[in-house]
Amino acid sequence: MSTFSKSIIKRLTVMTVAATLSAAAAAVDISGAGATFPYPIYAKWADAYKKLTGVGLNYQSIGSGGGIKQIKAKTVTFGASDMPLKPDDLKAAGLLQFPMIIGGVVPVVNVKGIQAGQLRLDGAIVAGIYLGDITQWNDPKIKALNPKLALPGTAIAPVYRSDGSGTNFLFTDYLSKSSAKFNSSIGANASVQWPAGIGAKGNEGVANMTTQTDGAIGYVEYAYAKQNKMAYTLLTNKSGAVVAPSAESFQAAAAGADWAKADSYYLILTDQAGANSWPITGASFILLYKQPSDAASVGEALKFFAWAYKDGASMAAELDYVPLPATLIAQVKKTWTTEITSGGHPLWSGT
Amino acid sequence: MAIIDPRHAAKQLIYERVFRAATLCAAILVLLILGGVAISLLRGAWPALQHFGFAFVEREIWNPVTDEYGALAPIYGTVLTSVIAMLLAVPAGFGIALFLTELCPPLLKRPIGVAVELLAAVPSIIFGIWGLFVLAPVLQRYVQPWLIAHLGGLPVAGALFKGPPYGIGLLTAGVVLAIMVLPFIAATMRDVFDTVPQMLKESGYGLGATTWEVMWNVVVPHSRVGIVGGIMLGLGRALGETMAVTFVIGNAHRITASLLAPGTTISSTIANEFTEAVGDLYTSSLIALGLLLFLITFSVIAAAQAMLRRLERRAGVAV
C-alpha cells in the first residue's frame, strides 16, 4: 500500500473516529495500569494515537502486581502484566489476557579481553554462576564452551536486579528451566532470594555495577544492552544452537511457540526450541474484562490495540521492542471477537 | 464611656474562639493522621503477622517464590546503616556547628551556613545516583581494599572488613546517609548554640576557660535539648531514607558480619518489591515491614524523650 493511500486511510479513520466521538459527545480516554517493562513503547504509541484520533491513553506504569490489582478493582480499563496469569485465575476474575509486545533479556559481562558477542554460555552455566557454584571465569565448564577464548582466573561477581521486575521473572524462569537445582532452591519470580552476588536497582543499576566491577556478570533488557553497547554473551538454546540476541531471534522464539494450544495465552516464551530462538524472550500481556461494565472504553481500548499491532510495529522496532508475529496477531483478534462481549454482542468486529 | 467598645469586644471574643477551635483542629488532625497510619498499617500487616507470628521478626529468610518472609535482615540493615550514619554525622555536625558559632571568621559564616542548608535541599535520588556512580567506585578502588588489607586481619573487629570490595553495601549506604543527615544535625546544633546567652559564654571565658571548655561546660549543657532534637531529626531521616539507600546498599536479604557486604533496609525492600508484589501474603509482609519501621522510629523518639527527661531531672538536682 502506498504512503499516499495509507495517509488517506489514516485521515478517514480520524474523521470516522471524530464523528463517532461527536455522536457520543465526549472523548473517552483509555486508562490502563501495570507493567513497567513495556511502558516506553506504550507511551510512544499513546502519543502517536492521540495525535491521530484524539483519543488519549493514560497509562500508569506502577508494576505488574499493581496492574493486576487495579484491573481487579476495576479502576482502569485494562491491566498490563509481564507475567501471564494462570487460566484459573483469569476465569475466576472474568478476565481475558493476550500478548501485546515482545522483548528479551540479555546477559552482559565485564571480563578483561572479552568483547560483545564473543563469550558463549548456556542456561546451566548461568544458573551455576548465580547459585554461587561457578565462581571463576576460567571454570572448566565455561572453558569447554569457549575453547578459543583466553579466559582469566578472575572471580565472578554476579549482579542481579533488586527491584521486582518482569526482567527478573524471565531470567529466573529461564534458569529454573535450565537447572533443576536452581528450580528447587530458588525458583522463578519477579523477586527471588538470591544466594550470591549483589543487587542493583533497575537496568541502569545492573549495567553500572557490571561495567564497574571486574569479572561481573549481569542481565539487562535488550534495548539497554544495545544502546549502551555492553558486552552481551551468546547463549546455547534448547535445540543446541548458539544464538545472539537480536530482534530476529526474539521473534523466532515467539513464532516458534505453540500459541494455538496455550490456554488463555498462558505461555512463557523462555527456553523455546528452534534454530534461531533466543532463550530469554518474553511477552508482555494485556488484561481485559470479558464482559466489561464499561463497554465503550473497552471498545476504544481494542481499537487502540488493533492500531498498535498494525501501525505501531515500526515504532516498537525503533525502541528495540519486537512486534508480535502476524499469525499471533490474527489469533488474538479472533479471541477478541469470540470472548469480549457486551449484552451478548461482540465488542470487536474488525479484522 | 466604656473604654472598650462592647461590640468590638464581642467580635474579638468570636475571633478568639474561632482561632482556638482552628488550632485545636489542626492539632487533632495530626493525631488522627498518625492514628490512621497506625491502624491501616496494622490492618494491612495483619495477615502476615497472623501467618508467621513472632517468627516474622526473628527469621532471615525472604523468599517470594515459596511465600516465606522474615524481617530480620531488613531490620538489621536499617539499624546498622543508621548507626554508621550517626557515628559519622554527629561528630561532623557538632564540629560544623561549633566552628560556625564560635570560631568562624564573620566573612565565612554566611557562605558555610548557606552551603550546609543547601545540602539539605538536595533530593535524595541525587544522593543515590551520586553514591552509585561517584562514591561507590572510589570506595571500591581505594578505600575498601585498604580497609580489607589493614583492618580485615584484626581479631574480632576484622570480621567487619572482610569480603570482596563491591563498592556498594552497608558501609556505602551508611556514608551516603551520613552526608544526607549532616545538614539537619549541623543546622539544628548551630541554631541552638546561637541561643546560648552571650553573657554566659563571656563569663566562662572571663574565668579563663578555653573555647573547648566553654563549649563543653557552658554551651552544650545549656542547649542539650536542642542537640538531642537535632540528632533525633537526623536519625529519623536515616531510618526512613529510601531511594538513596536502595541505590547503594546492594539489596541482599542476608545478614553478614562484614560492613562491606550487601544488605537491605526496611524502606529499600518496600521500594524494591512493592510494585511487583503479587499475592496477599507477600504484600502483607511488605506492609508489616512498614509497621516495624513505624514502631522502630516511634521507640527511638520515645527513648529520646525519656532520656531528655532524665537529663533534665538530673540537671534540676544539680542546681
XYZ file of C-alpha atoms in Angstrom, chain B residues 99-100 102-112:
13
model
C 33.076 26.253 64.149
C 30.225 28.344 62.805
C 32.450 30.190 67.959
C 35.455 30.153 65.681
C 34.398 31.113 62.194
C 35.629 34.426 60.774
C 32.495 36.501 60.073
C 33.294 36.586 56.371
C 32.946 32.786 56.056
C 29.986 32.376 58.383
C 27.289 33.024 55.812
C 28.709 31.024 52.875
C 29.297 27.937 55.026
